[in-house]
Amino acid sequence: MQTLSRRTFLESVGGGLYGSALLSLLQSEESSAATSRNRQPGGGAPRAKSVIQLFMNGGPSQMDLFDPKPELKRQHGKPYFHKIAGEVEFPEAAGALMRSPFRFQQHGECGMWVSEVMPHLAQRVDDIAFIRSMHTTNLTHELALFKIHCGRMLPGLPSLGAWAAYGLGTENQDLPAYIVLDDPQGLPVNGIQSWQSGFLPPEHQGTRFRATGTPVLNLKREFSEPDAITQAERAFINEIDQRHRRQRAGQPRLAARIASYQLAARMQLATTDALDLQQESAHTQQLYGIGQKESDSYGRRCLIARRLVERGVRFVQLYVNGQIGGQPFTTQGGPGVMLPSNGSAGGGTAARPEATRTPRHDAGLLGWRNGPPPDCAIGGRGGWS
């Protein structure tokens, strides 16, 4: 019978423990890689690993921004009530056709037309893919937001960010896969329904980071305690959660809530690091318009969005919700009304193509609520299209 010395026994056990730890790490990395391989669409591997969606909750018309209409200029002042009477809810609100009050000029090697409203963005047109063939059939603000976020004019469906989180997961287990950066002036028209998970598991809905005050409520303790005590508390709570979950199998909301508590514990350090803009150089902050009154708030959120995708977040949704009496900025009150909203967005958006050249990020979406029609109503373009 072969004897086993104490030294040999300890060496074997130690090697086994190291091997188990290494296996756990490799399994985590392999799981992430396998998820990416299995989810890739056909037609070649995609370059983008994450998406930042910049959503302007207002209705500036494409005819005043990127899509000049020579025929509209020729038809300026002519009524067109009879052409739309059967297509809209309030045709009597339609005024005469209205040409754009802004000057357009071609920019960049691509020759893209951009109006004077977006002088900073005009300098970056060669870094942007403009799609001018899209249209909408929605007649109200709420349905328009459901359409652009969820694909249909129905509440209760998963948003685009939720689908991305569900299909791709996150590459950083310490941060949510889908994060929403809201606007200090308020929520969009549909509120939190704009980043809902619908019929997908609840953990895939957007995690809201507030623009003012504490970004994530209740994330940090009001007092500090030794790490050993904190870890013991978490282990005890986790054991109770798992016991509670086993007794109530088949409840996705319960599983999502437990997962959210576990994620919150991991987020305590990761969130602080991601939101610390002091780590960025003064030049980078200047590129994003930080420190300038008209662009500071939006620029900070743009820079935070970049830092989040650099840390493995799949989908970041950033809202600009300019308000006039509780309603989004549009051109209803006259052409000049939309200038403050667009001006605040210009600096941060224009900086992004130059300042986000990182291996982690090569995709961005810029979206508005449905734009106004080509008529003039109440001194500006109508807001009912």
GROMACS .gro file of C-alpha atoms in nm:
model
  385
    1MET     CA    1   0.000   0.000   0.000
    2GLN     CA    2   0.143   0.334  -0.108
    3THR     CA    3   0.176   0.589   0.170
    4LEU     CA    4   0.104   0.961   0.125
    5SER     CA    5   0.326   1.206   0.310
    6ARG     CA    6   0.188   1.520   0.467
    7ARG     CA    7   0.394   1.738   0.230
    8THR     CA    8   0.262   1.556  -0.079
    9PHE     CA    9  -0.094   1.578   0.052
   10LEU     CA   10  -0.072   1.954   0.108
   11GLU     CA   11   0.086   2.009  -0.234
   12SER     CA   12  -0.195   1.812  -0.400
   13VAL     CA   13  -0.467   1.996  -0.213
   14GLY     CA   14  -0.308   2.333  -0.285
   15GLY     CA   15  -0.279   2.254  -0.654
   16GLY     CA   16  -0.642   2.147  -0.659
   17LEU     CA   17  -0.754   2.472  -0.503
   18TYR     CA   18  -0.553   2.678  -0.749
   19GLY     CA   19  -0.693   2.470  -1.032
   20SER     CA   20  -1.049   2.521  -0.912
   21ALA     CA   21  -0.999   2.897  -0.890
   22LEU     CA   22  -0.843   2.906  -1.238
   23LEU     CA   23  -1.123   2.692  -1.379
   24SER     CA   24  -1.381   2.932  -1.236
   25LEU     CA   25  -1.212   3.228  -1.403
   26LEU     CA   26  -1.178   3.048  -1.734
   27GLN     CA   27  -1.541   2.939  -1.727
   28SER     CA   28  -1.649   3.300  -1.672
   29GLU     CA   29  -1.439   3.422  -1.966
   30GLU     CA   30  -1.545   3.132  -2.187
   31SER     CA   31  -1.911   3.192  -2.106
   32SER     CA   32  -1.877   3.556  -2.210
   33ALA     CA   33  -1.693   3.461  -2.530
   34ALA     CA   34  -1.941   3.185  -2.613
   35THR     CA   35  -2.230   3.425  -2.568
   36SER     CA   36  -2.071   3.667  -2.813
   37ARG     CA   37  -2.003   3.391  -3.067
   38ASN     CA   38  -2.349   3.243  -3.048
   39ARG     CA   39  -2.524   3.579  -3.080
   40GLN     CA   40  -2.337   3.710  -3.385
   41PRO     CA   41  -2.562   3.769  -3.686
   42GLY     CA   42  -2.470   3.641  -4.031
   43GLY     CA   43  -2.286   3.842  -4.292
   44GLY     CA   44  -1.963   3.896  -4.101
   45ALA     CA   45  -1.865   3.977  -3.747
   46PRO     CA   46  -1.993   4.314  -3.622
   47ARG     CA   47  -1.741   4.576  -3.515
   48ALA     CA   48  -1.954   4.749  -3.253
   49LYS     CA   49  -1.954   4.604  -2.903
   50SER     CA   50  -2.186   4.861  -2.750
   51VAL     CA   51  -2.436   5.132  -2.839
   52ILE     CA   52  -2.496   5.482  -2.709
   53GLN     CA   53  -2.840   5.612  -2.803
   54LEU     CA   54  -2.883   5.988  -2.779
   55PHE     CA   55  -3.255   6.055  -2.765
   56MET     CA   56  -3.380   6.412  -2.798
   57ASN     CA   57  -3.730   6.420  -2.655
   58GLY     CA   58  -3.855   6.695  -2.879
   59GLY     CA   59  -3.971   6.738  -3.234
   60PRO     CA   60  -3.728   6.951  -3.436
   61SER     CA   61  -3.801   6.894  -3.801
   62GLN     CA   62  -3.553   6.719  -4.026
   63MET     CA   63  -3.635   6.994  -4.276
   64ASP     CA   64  -3.471   7.242  -4.040
   65LEU     CA   65  -3.168   7.028  -3.957
   66PHE     CA   66  -3.034   6.783  -4.217
   67ASP     CA   67  -3.285   6.754  -4.500
   68PRO     CA   68  -3.340   7.073  -4.702
   69LYS     CA   69  -3.644   7.071  -4.931
   70PRO     CA   70  -3.613   7.293  -5.239
   71GLU     CA   71  -3.974   7.224  -5.336
   72LEU     CA   72  -4.093   7.333  -4.993
   73LYS     CA   73  -3.918   7.663  -5.050
   74ARG     CA   74  -4.102   7.707  -5.380
   75GLN     CA   75  -4.436   7.614  -5.222
   76HIS     CA   76  -4.389   7.837  -4.916
   77GLY     CA   77  -4.711   7.996  -4.792
   78LYS     CA   78  -4.949   7.771  -4.986
   79PRO     CA   79  -5.221   7.584  -4.791
   80TYR     CA   80  -5.242   7.206  -4.801
   81PHE     CA   81  -5.537   7.134  -4.574
   82HIS     CA   82  -5.719   6.930  -4.841
   83LYS     CA   83  -5.423   6.693  -4.882
   84ILE     CA   84  -5.413   6.581  -4.519
   85ALA     CA   85  -5.775   6.612  -4.403
   86GLY     CA   86  -5.826   6.236  -4.397
   87GLU     CA   87  -5.490   6.145  -4.245
   88VAL     CA   88  -5.458   6.341  -3.922
   89GLU     CA   89  -5.669   6.387  -3.611
   90PHE     CA   90  -5.678   6.767  -3.618
   91PRO     CA   91  -5.645   6.875  -3.983
   92GLU     CA   92  -5.791   7.215  -3.902
   93ALA     CA   93  -5.473   7.292  -3.707
   94ALA     CA   94  -5.264   7.266  -4.022
   95GLY     CA   95  -5.139   7.596  -4.151
   96ALA     CA   96  -4.972   7.691  -4.476
   97LEU     CA   97  -4.653   7.529  -4.598
   98MET     CA   98  -4.342   7.677  -4.440
   99ARG     CA   99  -3.989   7.681  -4.575
  100SER     CA  100  -3.701   7.642  -4.335
  101PRO     CA  101  -3.598   7.972  -4.175
  102PHE     CA  102  -3.239   7.849  -4.144
  103ARG     CA  103  -2.952   7.851  -4.391
  104PHE     CA  104  -2.811   7.518  -4.514
  105GLN     CA  105  -2.458   7.441  -4.626
  106GLN     CA  106  -2.275   7.129  -4.740
  107HIS     CA  107  -2.001   7.000  -4.511
  108GLY     CA  108  -1.722   6.744  -4.512
  109GLU     CA  109  -1.600   6.519  -4.789
  110CYS     CA  110  -1.942   6.353  -4.801
  111GLY     CA  111  -2.109   6.685  -4.881
  112MET     CA  112  -2.384   6.640  -4.622
  113TRP     CA  113  -2.628   6.927  -4.588
  114VAL     CA  114  -2.652   7.067  -4.234
  115SER     CA  115  -2.833   7.381  -4.122
  116GLU     CA  116  -2.683   7.663  -3.919
  117VAL     CA  117  -2.862   7.525  -3.612
  118MET     CA  118  -2.593   7.254  -3.575
  119PRO     CA  119  -2.256   7.428  -3.634
  120HIS     CA  120  -2.054   7.188  -3.416
  121LEU     CA  121  -2.210   6.872  -3.554
  122ALA     CA  122  -2.149   7.000  -3.907
  123GLN     CA  123  -1.775   6.962  -3.845
  124ARG     CA  124  -1.817   6.585  -3.786
  125VAL     CA  125  -2.043   6.477  -4.072
  126ASP     CA  126  -1.780   6.243  -4.219
  127ASP     CA  127  -1.792   6.040  -3.896
  128ILE     CA  128  -2.171   6.002  -3.905
  129ALA     CA  129  -2.404   5.784  -4.115
  130PHE     CA  130  -2.717   5.986  -4.192
  131ILE     CA  131  -3.034   5.791  -4.275
  132ARG     CA  132  -3.298   6.012  -4.437
  133SER     CA  133  -3.532   5.744  -4.571
  134MET     CA  134  -3.713   5.672  -4.244
  135HIS     CA  135  -4.067   5.788  -4.177
  136THR     CA  136  -4.339   5.741  -3.917
  137THR     CA  137  -4.714   5.686  -3.912
  138ASN     CA  138  -4.765   5.799  -3.553
  139LEU     CA  139  -4.988   6.092  -3.468
  140THR     CA  140  -4.919   6.137  -3.096
  141HIS     CA  141  -4.612   6.186  -2.880
  142GLU     CA  142  -4.665   5.878  -2.663
  143LEU     CA  143  -4.714   5.636  -2.951
  144ALA     CA  144  -4.417   5.786  -3.133
  145LEU     CA  145  -4.192   5.707  -2.838
  146PHE     CA  146  -4.321   5.350  -2.818
  147LYS     CA  147  -4.252   5.315  -3.190
  148ILE     CA  148  -3.894   5.437  -3.178
  149HIS     CA  149  -3.799   5.256  -2.855
  150CYS     CA  150  -3.996   4.932  -2.885
  151GLY     CA  151  -4.064   4.904  -3.258
  152ARG     CA  152  -4.443   4.919  -3.234
  153MET     CA  153  -4.708   5.162  -3.119
  154LEU     CA  154  -4.800   4.944  -2.822
  155PRO     CA  155  -4.704   4.967  -2.454
  156GLY     CA  156  -4.563   4.667  -2.275
  157LEU     CA  157  -4.308   4.558  -2.535
  158PRO     CA  158  -3.931   4.529  -2.473
  159SER     CA  159  -3.722   4.832  -2.561
  160LEU     CA  160  -3.422   4.815  -2.791
  161GLY     CA  161  -3.184   4.835  -2.497
  162ALA     CA  162  -3.362   4.550  -2.320
  163TRP     CA  163  -3.325   4.331  -2.630
  164ALA     CA  164  -2.953   4.413  -2.643
  165ALA     CA  165  -2.911   4.324  -2.275
  166TYR     CA  166  -3.111   4.003  -2.319
  167GLY     CA  167  -2.929   3.890  -2.633
  168LEU     CA  168  -2.573   3.996  -2.552
  169GLY     CA  169  -2.556   4.029  -2.175
  170THR     CA  170  -2.286   4.240  -2.015
  171GLU     CA  171  -1.909   4.212  -2.030
  172ASN     CA  172  -1.878   4.371  -1.687
  173GLN     CA  173  -2.049   4.180  -1.407
  174ASP     CA  174  -2.019   4.487  -1.182
  175LEU     CA  175  -2.240   4.710  -1.400
  176PRO     CA  176  -2.582   4.664  -1.564
  177ALA     CA  177  -2.591   4.577  -1.933
  178TYR     CA  178  -2.847   4.853  -2.001
  179ILE     CA  179  -2.814   5.196  -1.839
  180VAL     CA  180  -3.034   5.503  -1.883
  181LEU     CA  181  -2.898   5.854  -1.820
  182ASP     CA  182  -3.201   6.074  -1.763
  183ASP     CA  183  -3.239   6.450  -1.798
  184PRO     CA  184  -3.239   6.685  -1.496
  185GLN     CA  185  -3.548   6.857  -1.639
  186GLY     CA  186  -3.762   6.546  -1.609
  187LEU     CA  187  -3.856   6.213  -1.761
  188PRO     CA  188  -3.967   6.169  -2.124
  189VAL     CA  189  -4.336   6.163  -2.215
  190ASN     CA  190  -4.380   5.792  -2.146
  191GLY     CA  191  -4.167   5.795  -1.833
  192ILE     CA  192  -3.990   5.473  -1.744
  193GLN     CA  193  -4.189   5.280  -2.006
  194SER     CA  194  -3.930   5.401  -2.258
  195TRP     CA  195  -3.674   5.158  -2.115
  196GLN     CA  196  -3.899   4.873  -2.004
  197SER     CA  197  -3.821   4.503  -2.049
  198GLY     CA  198  -4.175   4.406  -2.151
  199PHE     CA  199  -4.219   4.029  -2.167
  200LEU     CA  200  -3.845   3.970  -2.126
  201PRO     CA  201  -3.712   3.889  -1.777
  202PRO     CA  202  -3.727   4.202  -1.555
  203GLU     CA  203  -3.350   4.218  -1.501
  204HIS     CA  204  -3.310   4.335  -1.862
  205GLN     CA  205  -3.492   4.665  -1.818
  206GLY     CA  206  -3.284   4.983  -1.813
  207THR     CA  207  -3.115   5.087  -1.489
  208ARG     CA  208  -3.177   5.457  -1.437
  209PHE     CA  209  -2.884   5.680  -1.343
  210ARG     CA  210  -3.019   6.017  -1.227
  211ALA     CA  211  -2.868   6.333  -1.369
  212THR     CA  212  -2.873   6.524  -1.040
  213GLY     CA  213  -2.794   6.422  -0.685
  214THR     CA  214  -2.709   6.059  -0.616
  215PRO     CA  215  -2.704   5.874  -0.953
  216VAL     CA  216  -2.832   5.546  -0.809
  217LEU     CA  217  -3.045   5.572  -0.497
  218ASN     CA  218  -2.964   5.355  -0.194
  219LEU     CA  219  -2.646   5.225  -0.354
  220LYS     CA  220  -2.417   5.330  -0.069
  221ARG     CA  221  -2.451   5.305   0.306
  222GLU     CA  222  -2.501   5.615   0.516
  223PHE     CA  223  -2.224   5.491   0.746
  224SER     CA  224  -1.910   5.281   0.700
  225GLU     CA  225  -1.815   4.956   0.871
  226PRO     CA  226  -1.526   4.706   0.844
  227ASP     CA  227  -1.511   4.506   0.522
  228ALA     CA  228  -1.530   4.176   0.710
  229ILE     CA  229  -1.864   4.272   0.863
  230THR     CA  230  -1.999   4.389   0.528
  231GLN     CA  231  -1.899   4.064   0.359
  232ALA     CA  232  -2.055   3.858   0.639
  233GLU     CA  233  -2.380   4.053   0.609
  234ARG     CA  234  -2.391   4.000   0.233
  235ALA     CA  235  -2.325   3.629   0.267
  236PHE     CA  236  -2.601   3.596   0.527
  237ILE     CA  237  -2.852   3.792   0.316
  238ASN     CA  238  -2.759   3.591   0.007
  239GLU     CA  239  -2.824   3.265   0.191
  240ILE     CA  240  -3.167   3.388   0.304
  241ASP     CA  241  -3.245   3.508  -0.050
  242GLN     CA  242  -3.154   3.174  -0.203
  243ARG     CA  243  -3.361   2.984   0.054
  244HIS     CA  244  -3.657   3.215  -0.014
  245ARG     CA  245  -3.610   3.168  -0.389
  246ARG     CA  246  -3.600   2.788  -0.369
  247GLN     CA  247  -3.934   2.790  -0.189
  248ARG     CA  248  -4.087   3.007  -0.464
  249ALA     CA  249  -3.955   2.864  -0.787
  250GLY     CA  250  -4.083   2.998  -1.117
  251GLN     CA  251  -4.116   3.363  -1.012
  252PRO     CA  252  -3.900   3.573  -1.249
  253ARG     CA  253  -3.968   3.898  -1.065
  254LEU     CA  254  -3.833   3.753  -0.743
  255ALA     CA  255  -3.524   3.621  -0.919
  256ALA     CA  256  -3.472   3.960  -1.083
  257ARG     CA  257  -3.500   4.140  -0.750
  258ILE     CA  258  -3.245   3.912  -0.585
  259ALA     CA  259  -3.012   3.957  -0.883
  260SER     CA  260  -3.054   4.335  -0.858
  261TYR     CA  261  -2.947   4.331  -0.492
  262GLN     CA  262  -2.639   4.128  -0.579
  263LEU     CA  263  -2.557   4.365  -0.866
  264ALA     CA  264  -2.602   4.666  -0.638
  265ALA     CA  265  -2.337   4.531  -0.404
  266ARG     CA  266  -2.091   4.493  -0.692
  267MET     CA  267  -2.181   4.836  -0.834
  268GLN     CA  268  -2.067   5.028  -0.527
  269LEU     CA  269  -1.709   5.056  -0.649
  270ALA     CA  270  -1.764   5.024  -1.025
  271THR     CA  271  -2.021   5.305  -1.041
  272THR     CA  272  -1.805   5.547  -0.846
  273ASP     CA  273  -1.519   5.486  -1.087
  274ALA     CA  274  -1.733   5.518  -1.402
  275LEU     CA  275  -1.892   5.846  -1.293
  276ASP     CA  276  -1.570   6.014  -1.178
  277LEU     CA  277  -1.508   6.265  -1.457
  278GLN     CA  278  -1.210   6.410  -1.272
  279GLN     CA  279  -1.011   6.121  -1.416
  280GLU     CA  280  -1.053   6.280  -1.760
  281SER     CA  281  -0.815   6.546  -1.887
  282ALA     CA  282  -0.915   6.910  -1.911
  283HIS     CA  283  -0.891   6.883  -2.291
  284THR     CA  284  -1.138   6.595  -2.302
  285GLN     CA  285  -1.382   6.778  -2.075
  286GLN     CA  286  -1.356   7.081  -2.301
  287LEU     CA  287  -1.435   6.867  -2.606
  288TYR     CA  288  -1.759   6.763  -2.439
  289GLY     CA  289  -1.860   7.119  -2.352
  290ILE     CA  290  -1.819   7.066  -1.978
  291GLY     CA  291  -1.793   7.396  -1.794
  292GLN     CA  292  -2.003   7.584  -2.049
  293LYS     CA  293  -2.348   7.680  -1.924
  294GLU     CA  294  -2.540   7.575  -2.235
  295SER     CA  295  -2.373   7.235  -2.274
  296ASP     CA  296  -2.239   7.130  -1.932
  297SER     CA  297  -2.524   6.899  -1.828
  298TYR     CA  298  -2.551   6.723  -2.162
  299GLY     CA  299  -2.175   6.707  -2.210
  300ARG     CA  300  -2.125   6.541  -1.872
  301ARG     CA  301  -2.378   6.272  -1.958
  302CYS     CA  302  -2.216   6.213  -2.298
  303LEU     CA  303  -1.879   6.165  -2.131
  304ILE     CA  304  -2.029   5.934  -1.868
  305ALA     CA  305  -2.189   5.731  -2.148
  306ARG     CA  306  -1.849   5.687  -2.311
  307ARG     CA  307  -1.691   5.580  -1.981
  308LEU     CA  308  -1.969   5.325  -1.928
  309VAL     CA  309  -1.924   5.155  -2.266
  310GLU     CA  310  -1.549   5.152  -2.209
  311ARG     CA  311  -1.625   4.943  -1.901
  312GLY     CA  312  -1.834   4.687  -2.085
  313VAL     CA  313  -2.189   4.824  -2.067
  314ARG     CA  314  -2.374   4.711  -2.380
  315PHE     CA  315  -2.640   4.980  -2.419
  316VAL     CA  316  -2.647   5.334  -2.282
  317GLN     CA  317  -2.950   5.552  -2.344
  318LEU     CA  318  -2.912   5.926  -2.291
  319TYR     CA  319  -3.216   6.155  -2.279
  320VAL     CA  320  -3.236   6.525  -2.357
  321ASN     CA  321  -3.576   6.643  -2.240
  322GLY     CA  322  -3.595   7.018  -2.297
  323GLN     CA  323  -3.918   7.147  -2.144
  324ILE     CA  324  -4.157   7.430  -2.221
  325GLY     CA  325  -4.443   7.423  -1.976
  326GLY     CA  326  -4.400   7.050  -1.923
  327GLN     CA  327  -4.383   6.968  -2.295
  328PRO     CA  328  -4.075   6.878  -2.501
  329PHE     CA  329  -3.904   7.144  -2.708
  330THR     CA  330  -4.056   7.167  -3.055
  331THR     CA  331  -4.095   7.441  -3.310
  332GLN     CA  332  -4.456   7.502  -3.217
  333GLY     CA  333  -4.381   7.831  -3.046
  334GLY     CA  334  -4.180   7.963  -3.339
  335PRO     CA  335  -3.854   7.861  -3.507
  336GLY     CA  336  -3.640   8.012  -3.232
  337VAL     CA  337  -3.785   7.783  -2.967
  338MET     CA  338  -3.583   7.485  -3.079
  339LEU     CA  339  -3.250   7.667  -3.065
  340PRO     CA  340  -3.190   7.629  -2.688
  341SER     CA  341  -3.253   7.255  -2.695
  342ASN     CA  342  -3.036   7.192  -2.998
  343GLY     CA  343  -2.768   7.430  -2.878
  344SER     CA  344  -2.730   7.240  -2.553
  345ALA     CA  345  -2.691   6.917  -2.746
  346GLY     CA  346  -2.447   7.046  -3.004
  347GLY     CA  347  -2.129   7.055  -2.799
  348GLY     CA  348  -2.140   6.709  -2.646
  349THR     CA  349  -2.271   6.539  -2.957
  350ALA     CA  350  -2.014   6.704  -3.181
  351ALA     CA  351  -1.732   6.603  -2.949
  352ARG     CA  352  -1.824   6.238  -2.946
  353PRO     CA  353  -1.679   6.123  -3.282
  354GLU     CA  354  -1.338   6.271  -3.197
  355ALA     CA  355  -1.333   6.185  -2.829
  356THR     CA  356  -1.464   5.828  -2.842
  357ARG     CA  357  -1.211   5.659  -3.068
  358THR     CA  358  -1.165   5.358  -2.842
  359PRO     CA  359  -1.166   4.984  -2.920
  360ARG     CA  360  -1.480   4.947  -2.707
  361HIS     CA  361  -1.706   5.183  -2.897
  362ASP     CA  362  -1.793   5.208  -3.262
  363ALA     CA  363  -2.169   5.259  -3.267
  364GLY     CA  364  -2.405   5.540  -3.181
  365LEU     CA  365  -2.769   5.620  -3.242
  366LEU     CA  366  -2.909   5.973  -3.251
  367GLY     CA  367  -3.287   5.978  -3.228
  368TRP     CA  368  -3.561   6.236  -3.200
  369ARG     CA  369  -3.929   6.203  -3.133
  370ASN     CA  370  -4.128   6.230  -3.456
  371GLY     CA  371  -4.052   6.558  -3.629
  372PRO     CA  372  -4.311   6.823  -3.715
  373PRO     CA  373  -4.467   6.842  -4.064
  374PRO     CA  374  -4.381   7.104  -4.326
  375ASP     CA  375  -4.658   7.348  -4.231
  376CYS     CA  376  -4.661   7.654  -4.008
  377ALA     CA  377  -4.896   7.647  -3.709
  378ILE     CA  378  -4.903   7.900  -3.423
  379GLY     CA  379  -4.589   8.073  -3.543
  380GLY     CA  380  -4.387   7.756  -3.591
  381ARG     CA  381  -4.409   7.405  -3.729
  382GLY     CA  382  -4.698   7.194  -3.604
  383GLY     CA  383  -4.636   6.922  -3.351
  384TRP     CA  384  -4.904   6.673  -3.443
  385SER     CA  385  -4.734   6.462  -3.710
   0.00000   0.00000   0.00000
